[in-house]
Short mmCIF file of C-alpha atoms in Angstrom, two decimals:
data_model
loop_
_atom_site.label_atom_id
_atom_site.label_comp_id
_atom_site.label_asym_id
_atom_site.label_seq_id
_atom_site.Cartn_x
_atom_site.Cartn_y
_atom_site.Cartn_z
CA UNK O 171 29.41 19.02 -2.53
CA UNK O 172 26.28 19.66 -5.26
CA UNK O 173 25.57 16.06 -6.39
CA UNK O 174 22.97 16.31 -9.18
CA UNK O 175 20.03 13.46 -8.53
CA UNK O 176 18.37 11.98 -11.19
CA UNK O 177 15.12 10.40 -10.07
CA UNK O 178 15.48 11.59 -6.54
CA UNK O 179 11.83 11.85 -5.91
CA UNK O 180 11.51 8.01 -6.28
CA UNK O 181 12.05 4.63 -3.87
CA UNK O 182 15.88 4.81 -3.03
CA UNK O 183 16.29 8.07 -4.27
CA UNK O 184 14.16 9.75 -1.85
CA UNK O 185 16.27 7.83 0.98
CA UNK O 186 19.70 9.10 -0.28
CA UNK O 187 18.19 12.23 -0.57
CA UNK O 188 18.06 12.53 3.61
CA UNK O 189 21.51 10.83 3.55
CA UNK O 190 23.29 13.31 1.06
CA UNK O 191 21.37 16.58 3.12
CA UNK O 192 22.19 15.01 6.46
CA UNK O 193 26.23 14.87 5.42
CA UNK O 194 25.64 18.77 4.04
CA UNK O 195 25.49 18.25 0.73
CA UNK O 196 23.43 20.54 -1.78
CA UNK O 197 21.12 18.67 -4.40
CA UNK O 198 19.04 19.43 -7.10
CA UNK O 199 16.56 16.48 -7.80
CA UNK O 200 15.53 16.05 -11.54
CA UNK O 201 12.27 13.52 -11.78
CA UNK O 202 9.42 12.80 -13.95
CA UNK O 203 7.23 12.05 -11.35
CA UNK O 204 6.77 8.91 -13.54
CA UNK O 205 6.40 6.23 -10.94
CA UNK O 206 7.40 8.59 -7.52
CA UNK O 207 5.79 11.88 -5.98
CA UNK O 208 6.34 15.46 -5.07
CA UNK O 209 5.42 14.23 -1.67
CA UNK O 210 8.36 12.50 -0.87
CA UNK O 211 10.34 15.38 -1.49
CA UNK O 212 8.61 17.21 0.71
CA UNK O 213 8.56 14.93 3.78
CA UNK O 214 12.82 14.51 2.86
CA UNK O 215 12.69 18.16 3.26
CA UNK O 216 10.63 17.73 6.68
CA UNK O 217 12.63 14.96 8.09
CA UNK O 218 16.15 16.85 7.49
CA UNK O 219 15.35 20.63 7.79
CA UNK O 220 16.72 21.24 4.38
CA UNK O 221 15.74 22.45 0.80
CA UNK O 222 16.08 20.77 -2.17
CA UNK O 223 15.98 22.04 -5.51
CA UNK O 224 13.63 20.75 -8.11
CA UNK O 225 13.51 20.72 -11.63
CA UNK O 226 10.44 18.19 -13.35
CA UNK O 227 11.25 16.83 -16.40
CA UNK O 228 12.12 13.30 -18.35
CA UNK O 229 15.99 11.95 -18.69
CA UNK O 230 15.12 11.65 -22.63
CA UNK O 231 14.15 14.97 -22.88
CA UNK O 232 18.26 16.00 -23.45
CA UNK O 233 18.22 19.73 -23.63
CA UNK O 234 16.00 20.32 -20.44
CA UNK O 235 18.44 17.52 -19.29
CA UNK O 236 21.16 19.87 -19.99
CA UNK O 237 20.03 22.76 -19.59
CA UNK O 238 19.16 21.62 -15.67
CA UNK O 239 22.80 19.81 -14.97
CA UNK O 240 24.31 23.45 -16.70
CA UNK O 241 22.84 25.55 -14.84
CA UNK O 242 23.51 23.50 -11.20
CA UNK O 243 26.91 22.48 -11.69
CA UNK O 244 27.08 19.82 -9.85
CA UNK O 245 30.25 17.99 -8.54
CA UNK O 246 28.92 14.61 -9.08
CA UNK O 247 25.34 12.53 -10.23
CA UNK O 248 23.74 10.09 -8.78
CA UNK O 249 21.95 8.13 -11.45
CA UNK O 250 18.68 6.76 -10.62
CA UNK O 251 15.92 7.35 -13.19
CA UNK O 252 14.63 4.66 -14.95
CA UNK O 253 11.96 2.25 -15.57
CA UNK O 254 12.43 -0.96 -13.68
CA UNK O 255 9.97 -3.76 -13.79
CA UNK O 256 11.02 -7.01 -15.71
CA UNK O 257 7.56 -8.36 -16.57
CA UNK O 258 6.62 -4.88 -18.20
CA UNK O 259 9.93 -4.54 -19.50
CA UNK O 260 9.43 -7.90 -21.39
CA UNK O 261 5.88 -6.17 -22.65
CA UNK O 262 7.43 -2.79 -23.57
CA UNK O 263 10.92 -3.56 -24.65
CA UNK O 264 11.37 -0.06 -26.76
CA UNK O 265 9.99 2.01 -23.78
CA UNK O 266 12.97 0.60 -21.52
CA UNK O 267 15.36 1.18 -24.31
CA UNK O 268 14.62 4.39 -24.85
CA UNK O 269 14.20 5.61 -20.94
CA UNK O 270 17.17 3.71 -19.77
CA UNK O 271 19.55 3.26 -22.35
CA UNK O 272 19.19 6.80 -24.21
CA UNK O 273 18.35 8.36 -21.06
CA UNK O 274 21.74 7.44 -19.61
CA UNK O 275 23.35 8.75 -23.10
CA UNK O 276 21.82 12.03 -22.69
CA UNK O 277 22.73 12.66 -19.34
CA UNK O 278 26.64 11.41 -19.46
CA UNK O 279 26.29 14.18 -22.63
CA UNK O 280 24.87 16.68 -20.05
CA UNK O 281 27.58 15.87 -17.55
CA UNK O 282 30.34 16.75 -20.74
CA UNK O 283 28.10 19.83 -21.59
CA UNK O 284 28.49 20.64 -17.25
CA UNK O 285 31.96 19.93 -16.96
CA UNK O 286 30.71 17.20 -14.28
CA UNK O 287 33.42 13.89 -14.39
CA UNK O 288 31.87 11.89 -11.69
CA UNK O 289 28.62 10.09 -11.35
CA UNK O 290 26.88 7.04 -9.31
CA UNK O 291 25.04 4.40 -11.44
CA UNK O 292 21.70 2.89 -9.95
CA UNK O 293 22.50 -0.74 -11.54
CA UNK O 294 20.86 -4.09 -10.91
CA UNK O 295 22.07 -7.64 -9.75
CA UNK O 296 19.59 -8.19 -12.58
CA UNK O 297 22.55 -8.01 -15.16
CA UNK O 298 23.90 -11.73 -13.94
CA UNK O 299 21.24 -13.17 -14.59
CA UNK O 300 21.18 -17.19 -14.58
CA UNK O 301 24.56 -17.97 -11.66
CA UNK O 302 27.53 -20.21 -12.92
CA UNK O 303 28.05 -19.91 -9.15
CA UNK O 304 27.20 -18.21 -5.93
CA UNK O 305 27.68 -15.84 -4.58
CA UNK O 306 27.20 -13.64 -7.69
CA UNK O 307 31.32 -11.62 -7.33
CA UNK O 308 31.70 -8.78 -9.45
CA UNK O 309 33.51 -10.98 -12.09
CA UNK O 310 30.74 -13.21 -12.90
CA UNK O 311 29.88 -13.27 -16.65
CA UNK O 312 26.91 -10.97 -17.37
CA UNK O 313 23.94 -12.98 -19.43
CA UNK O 314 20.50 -10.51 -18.39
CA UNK O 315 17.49 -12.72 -18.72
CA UNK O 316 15.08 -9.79 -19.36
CA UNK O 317 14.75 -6.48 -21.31
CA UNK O 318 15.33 -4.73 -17.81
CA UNK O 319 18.45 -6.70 -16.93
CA UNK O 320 19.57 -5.90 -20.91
CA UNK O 321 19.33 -1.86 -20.54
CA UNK O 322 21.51 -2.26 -17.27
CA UNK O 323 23.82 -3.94 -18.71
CA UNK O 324 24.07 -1.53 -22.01
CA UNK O 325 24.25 1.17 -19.73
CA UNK O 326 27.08 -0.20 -17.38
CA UNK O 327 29.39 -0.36 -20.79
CA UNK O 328 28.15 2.82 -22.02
CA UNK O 329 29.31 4.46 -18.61
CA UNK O 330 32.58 2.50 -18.35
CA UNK O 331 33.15 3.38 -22.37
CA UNK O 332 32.46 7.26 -21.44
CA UNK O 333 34.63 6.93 -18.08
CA UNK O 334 37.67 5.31 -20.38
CA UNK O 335 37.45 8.01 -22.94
CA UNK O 336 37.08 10.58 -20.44
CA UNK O 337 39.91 12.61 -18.35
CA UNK O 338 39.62 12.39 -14.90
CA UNK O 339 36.09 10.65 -14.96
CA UNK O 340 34.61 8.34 -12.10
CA UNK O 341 31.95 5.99 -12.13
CA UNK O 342 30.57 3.52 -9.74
CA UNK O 343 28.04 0.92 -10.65
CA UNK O 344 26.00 -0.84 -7.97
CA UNK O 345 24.72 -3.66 -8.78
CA UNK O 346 21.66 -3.57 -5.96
CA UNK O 347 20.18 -6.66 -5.31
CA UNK O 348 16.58 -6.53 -3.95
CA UNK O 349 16.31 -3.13 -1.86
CA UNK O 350 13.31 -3.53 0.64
CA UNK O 351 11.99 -1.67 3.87
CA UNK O 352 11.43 2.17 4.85
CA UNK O 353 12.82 5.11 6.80
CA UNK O 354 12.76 4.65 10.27
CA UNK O 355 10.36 7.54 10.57
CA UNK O 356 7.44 5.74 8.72
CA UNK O 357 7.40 9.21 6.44
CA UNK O 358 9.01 8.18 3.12
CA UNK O 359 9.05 4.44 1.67
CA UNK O 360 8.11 2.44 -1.30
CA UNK O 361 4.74 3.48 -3.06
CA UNK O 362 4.87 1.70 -6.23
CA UNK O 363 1.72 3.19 -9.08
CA UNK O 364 -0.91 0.32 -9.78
CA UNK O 365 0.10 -3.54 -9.12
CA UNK O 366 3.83 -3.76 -7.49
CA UNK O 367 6.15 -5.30 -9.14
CA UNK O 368 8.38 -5.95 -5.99
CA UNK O 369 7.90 -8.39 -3.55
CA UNK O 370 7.59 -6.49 -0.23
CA UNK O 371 5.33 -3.41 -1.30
CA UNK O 372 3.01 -6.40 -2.51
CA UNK O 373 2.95 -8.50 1.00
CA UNK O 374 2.74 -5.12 2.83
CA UNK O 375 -0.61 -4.01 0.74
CA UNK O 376 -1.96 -7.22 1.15
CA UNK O 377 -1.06 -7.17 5.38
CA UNK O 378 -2.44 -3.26 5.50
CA UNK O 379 -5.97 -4.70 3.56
CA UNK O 380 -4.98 -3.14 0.05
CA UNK O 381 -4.99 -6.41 -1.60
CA UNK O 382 -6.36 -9.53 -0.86
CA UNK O 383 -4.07 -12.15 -1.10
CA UNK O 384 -0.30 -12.53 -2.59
CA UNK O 385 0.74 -14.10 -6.02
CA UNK O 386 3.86 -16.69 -5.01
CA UNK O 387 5.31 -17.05 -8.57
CA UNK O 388 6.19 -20.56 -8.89
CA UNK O 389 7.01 -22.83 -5.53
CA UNK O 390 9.40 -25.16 -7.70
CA UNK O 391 12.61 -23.63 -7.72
CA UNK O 392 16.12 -25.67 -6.90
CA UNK O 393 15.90 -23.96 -3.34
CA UNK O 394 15.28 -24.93 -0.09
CA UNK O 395 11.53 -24.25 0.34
CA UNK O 396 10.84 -24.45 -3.79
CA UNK O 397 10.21 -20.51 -4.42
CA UNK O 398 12.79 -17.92 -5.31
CA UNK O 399 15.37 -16.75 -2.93
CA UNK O 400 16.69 -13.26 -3.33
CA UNK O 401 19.40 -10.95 -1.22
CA UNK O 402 17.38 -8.30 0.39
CA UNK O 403 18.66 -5.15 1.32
CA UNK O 404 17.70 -2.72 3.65
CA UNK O 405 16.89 0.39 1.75
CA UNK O 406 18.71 2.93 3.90
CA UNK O 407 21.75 0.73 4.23
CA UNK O 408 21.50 1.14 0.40
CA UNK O 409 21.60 4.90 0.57
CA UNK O 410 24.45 4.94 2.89
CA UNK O 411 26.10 2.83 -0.22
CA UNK O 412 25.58 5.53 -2.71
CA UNK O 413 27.24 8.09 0.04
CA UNK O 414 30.15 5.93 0.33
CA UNK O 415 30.37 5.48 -3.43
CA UNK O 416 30.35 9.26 -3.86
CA UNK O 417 33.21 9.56 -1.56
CA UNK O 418 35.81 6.62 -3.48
CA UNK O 419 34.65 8.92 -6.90
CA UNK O 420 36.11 11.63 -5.11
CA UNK O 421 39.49 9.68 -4.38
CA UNK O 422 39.45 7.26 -7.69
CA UNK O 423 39.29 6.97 -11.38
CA UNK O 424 38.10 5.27 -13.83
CA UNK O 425 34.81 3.07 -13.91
CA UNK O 426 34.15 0.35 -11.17
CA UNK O 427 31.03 -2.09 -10.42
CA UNK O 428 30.24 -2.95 -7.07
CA UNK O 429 27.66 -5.17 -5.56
CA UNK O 430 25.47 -4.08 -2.85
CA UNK O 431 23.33 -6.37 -1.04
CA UNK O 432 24.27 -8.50 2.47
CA UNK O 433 25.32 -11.84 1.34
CA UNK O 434 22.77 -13.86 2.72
CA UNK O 435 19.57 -15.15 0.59
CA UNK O 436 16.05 -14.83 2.02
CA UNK O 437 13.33 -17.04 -0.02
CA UNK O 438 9.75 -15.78 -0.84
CA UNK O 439 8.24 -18.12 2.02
CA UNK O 440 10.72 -16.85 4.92
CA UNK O 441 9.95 -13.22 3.65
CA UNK O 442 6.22 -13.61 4.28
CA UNK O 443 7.00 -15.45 7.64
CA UNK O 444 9.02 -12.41 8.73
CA UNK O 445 6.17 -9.89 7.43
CA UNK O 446 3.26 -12.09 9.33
CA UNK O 447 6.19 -11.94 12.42
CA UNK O 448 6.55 -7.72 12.38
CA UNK O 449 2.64 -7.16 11.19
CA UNK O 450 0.93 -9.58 13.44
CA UNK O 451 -1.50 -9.73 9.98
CA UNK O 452 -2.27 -12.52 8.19
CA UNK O 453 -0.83 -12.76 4.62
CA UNK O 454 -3.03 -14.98 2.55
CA UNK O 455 -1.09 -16.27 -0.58
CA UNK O 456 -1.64 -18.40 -3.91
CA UNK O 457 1.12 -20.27 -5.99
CA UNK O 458 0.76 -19.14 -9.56
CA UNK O 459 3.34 -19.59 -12.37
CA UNK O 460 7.05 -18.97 -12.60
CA UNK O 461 7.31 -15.26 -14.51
CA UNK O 462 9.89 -15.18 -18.00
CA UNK O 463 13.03 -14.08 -16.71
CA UNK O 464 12.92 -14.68 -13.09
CA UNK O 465 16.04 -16.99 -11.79
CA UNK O 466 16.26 -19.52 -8.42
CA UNK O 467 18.38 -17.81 -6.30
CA UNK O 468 20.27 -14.39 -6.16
CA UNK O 469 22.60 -13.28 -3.28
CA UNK O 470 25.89 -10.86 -3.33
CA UNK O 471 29.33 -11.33 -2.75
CA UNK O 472 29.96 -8.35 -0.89
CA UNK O 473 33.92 -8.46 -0.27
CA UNK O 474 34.62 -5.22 -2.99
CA UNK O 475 31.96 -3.14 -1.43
CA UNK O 476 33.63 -3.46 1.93
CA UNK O 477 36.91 -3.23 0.49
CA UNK O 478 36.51 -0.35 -1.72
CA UNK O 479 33.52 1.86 -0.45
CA UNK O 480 34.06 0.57 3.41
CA UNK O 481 30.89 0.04 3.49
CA UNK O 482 28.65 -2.86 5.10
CA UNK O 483 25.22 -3.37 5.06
CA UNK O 484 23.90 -3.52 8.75
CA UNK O 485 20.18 -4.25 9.08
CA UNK O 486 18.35 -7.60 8.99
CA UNK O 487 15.31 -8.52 7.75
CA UNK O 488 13.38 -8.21 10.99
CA UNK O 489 14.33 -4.40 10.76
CA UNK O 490 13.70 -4.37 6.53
CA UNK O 491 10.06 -5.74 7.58
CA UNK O 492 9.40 -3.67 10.38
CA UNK O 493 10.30 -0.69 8.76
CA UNK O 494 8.45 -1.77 5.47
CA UNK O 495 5.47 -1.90 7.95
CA UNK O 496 5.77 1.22 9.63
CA UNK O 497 5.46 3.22 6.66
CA UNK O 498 2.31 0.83 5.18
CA UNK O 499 0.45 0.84 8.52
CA UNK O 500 0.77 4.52 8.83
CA UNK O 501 0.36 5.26 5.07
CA UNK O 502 -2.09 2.59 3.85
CA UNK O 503 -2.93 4.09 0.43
CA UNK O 504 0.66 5.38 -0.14
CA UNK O 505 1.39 9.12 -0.41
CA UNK O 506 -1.79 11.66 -0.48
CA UNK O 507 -1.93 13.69 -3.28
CA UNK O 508 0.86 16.33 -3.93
CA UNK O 509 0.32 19.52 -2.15
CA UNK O 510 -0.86 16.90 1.64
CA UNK O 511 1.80 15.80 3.32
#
């Protein structure tokens, strides 16, 4: 299959990248290079033995949008470009407007200008935002507490409008929850530009020396230790998601969202613990205040995923931390500079 790749060169994309070329597919990446690096792509083509085609260029730019998805012809997208930090998005509201909401426009206008009916939507557990009750299920009422969590949520109905009005069109949003860790190979993970906004590249720069201690925001949440408890997935049990949801687009129609995460919450404080436990580093820390937008506790229901994708997350968070410090250890300052790998 061709499966176009929007932001391929990023975090999760990267990982799905060695998925999709390990399963034979062909893939043409389109990135910015806004918060990812040519780097990755080359170590994804070292670590599978394949090529991947490249074009550079930014989602809101719509004809070198379409002119890249015409010229591929791809069976299917995988949607992952975007900007994604909720403290910056509550900063720079219009910038996360315009990259994720008209973005997403232009390229399900590229896929009609292609011919292309099916496409995978990188979507957030962000889009809940405060829970009526947990587990978060698919049919919890959306309420996004954040600019971020807003654009997601625009974007889901703007791909489920295009999917109803479209023949033959399928869509799968995943709603990730908090994708964490590294390849197994220590060769591609998470190298976030300036201050991370994530939790785990921040405890992992502040283990490898990076950073000197970590910012706990706010130790006064309803939860069971008092700071914020989040379901954290594996990154490459994430990627295998997105192969799996390529598949069911294959064999359904129509426009589904699907949660991906394990089910099980992990709070700030046991995420350090396990960190300090697979780094043998200390991991200094402060309590500083809540952020605007954050919420207590966030963890999947994860019955449709298995149900419709067959597909079950199967690494813990000894193996997210491990891996997460594998890559750090052995690439303290990140990826070199494009043209070193």
């Amino acid at each position: 299959m061709k499966v176009f790749v929007t932001g391929g060169a990023g975090y999760i994309g990267s990982h799905t990248l060695v998925q999709l070329l390990a399963a034979g597919h062909d893939v043409c990446v389109f990135d910015n290079y806004c918060n990812s690096s040519p780097v990755a792509l080359a170590r994804v083509r070292q670590l599978t033995n394949r090529d991947v085609a490249m074009v550079e260029g930014d989602i809101r730019d719509a004809d070198a949008l379409t002119a890249a998805l015409v010229d591929f012809a791809p069976d299917a997208v995988i949607h992952f470009a975007g900007l994604k930090a909720v403290g910056e998005s509550n900063e720079k509201p219009l910038l996360y407007y315009q990259t994720n909401v008209t973005g997403s426009t232009n390229l399900l206008a590229a896929m009609d200008a292609a011919n292309c009916r099916r496409i995978v939507f990188s979507s957030s557990a962000t889009v809940y935002g405060e829970a009526q009750y947990l587990p978060f299920d698919e049919e919890h009422p959306i309420g996004p507490t954040n600019p971020y969590g807003r654009t997601k949520a625009m974007v889901e109905g703007i791909i489920s409008d295009w999917a109803r009005a479209t023949p033959d069109a399928s869509a799968v949003l995943l709603r990730y929850f908090n994708p964490v860790g590294a390849h197994e190979s220590g060769r591609i993970g998470e190298d976030p530009q300036g201050i991370p906004n994530n939790l785990m590249p921040f405890v992992a720069q502040v283990a490898v020396g990076r950073r000197a201690k970590l910012s706990i925001f706010g130790d006064d949440y309803d939860t069971r230790d008092g700071t914020g408890e989040r379901d954290y997935i594996h990154v490459v049990d994430l990627a295998d998601a997105h192969l799996a949801a390529l598949d069911y687009t294959g064999r359904a129609m129509g426009c589904e969202a699907i949660n991906v995460g394990t089910g099980q919450g992990v709070t700030v404080s046991e995420l350090v613990v396990a960190y300090r436990r697979a780094s043998g580093r200390p991991i200094p820390l402060e309590i500083v205040p809540r952020r605007p937008g954050d919420v207590a506790r966030s963890y999947a229901a994860t019955a449709k995923a298995e149900k419709l994708l067959h597909w079950r997350a199967a690494l813990d968070v000894d193996a997210m931390c491990a891996s997460s410090w594998r890559w750090q250890s052995d690439n303290p300052q990140g990826y070199p500079m494009a043209g070193e790998v």
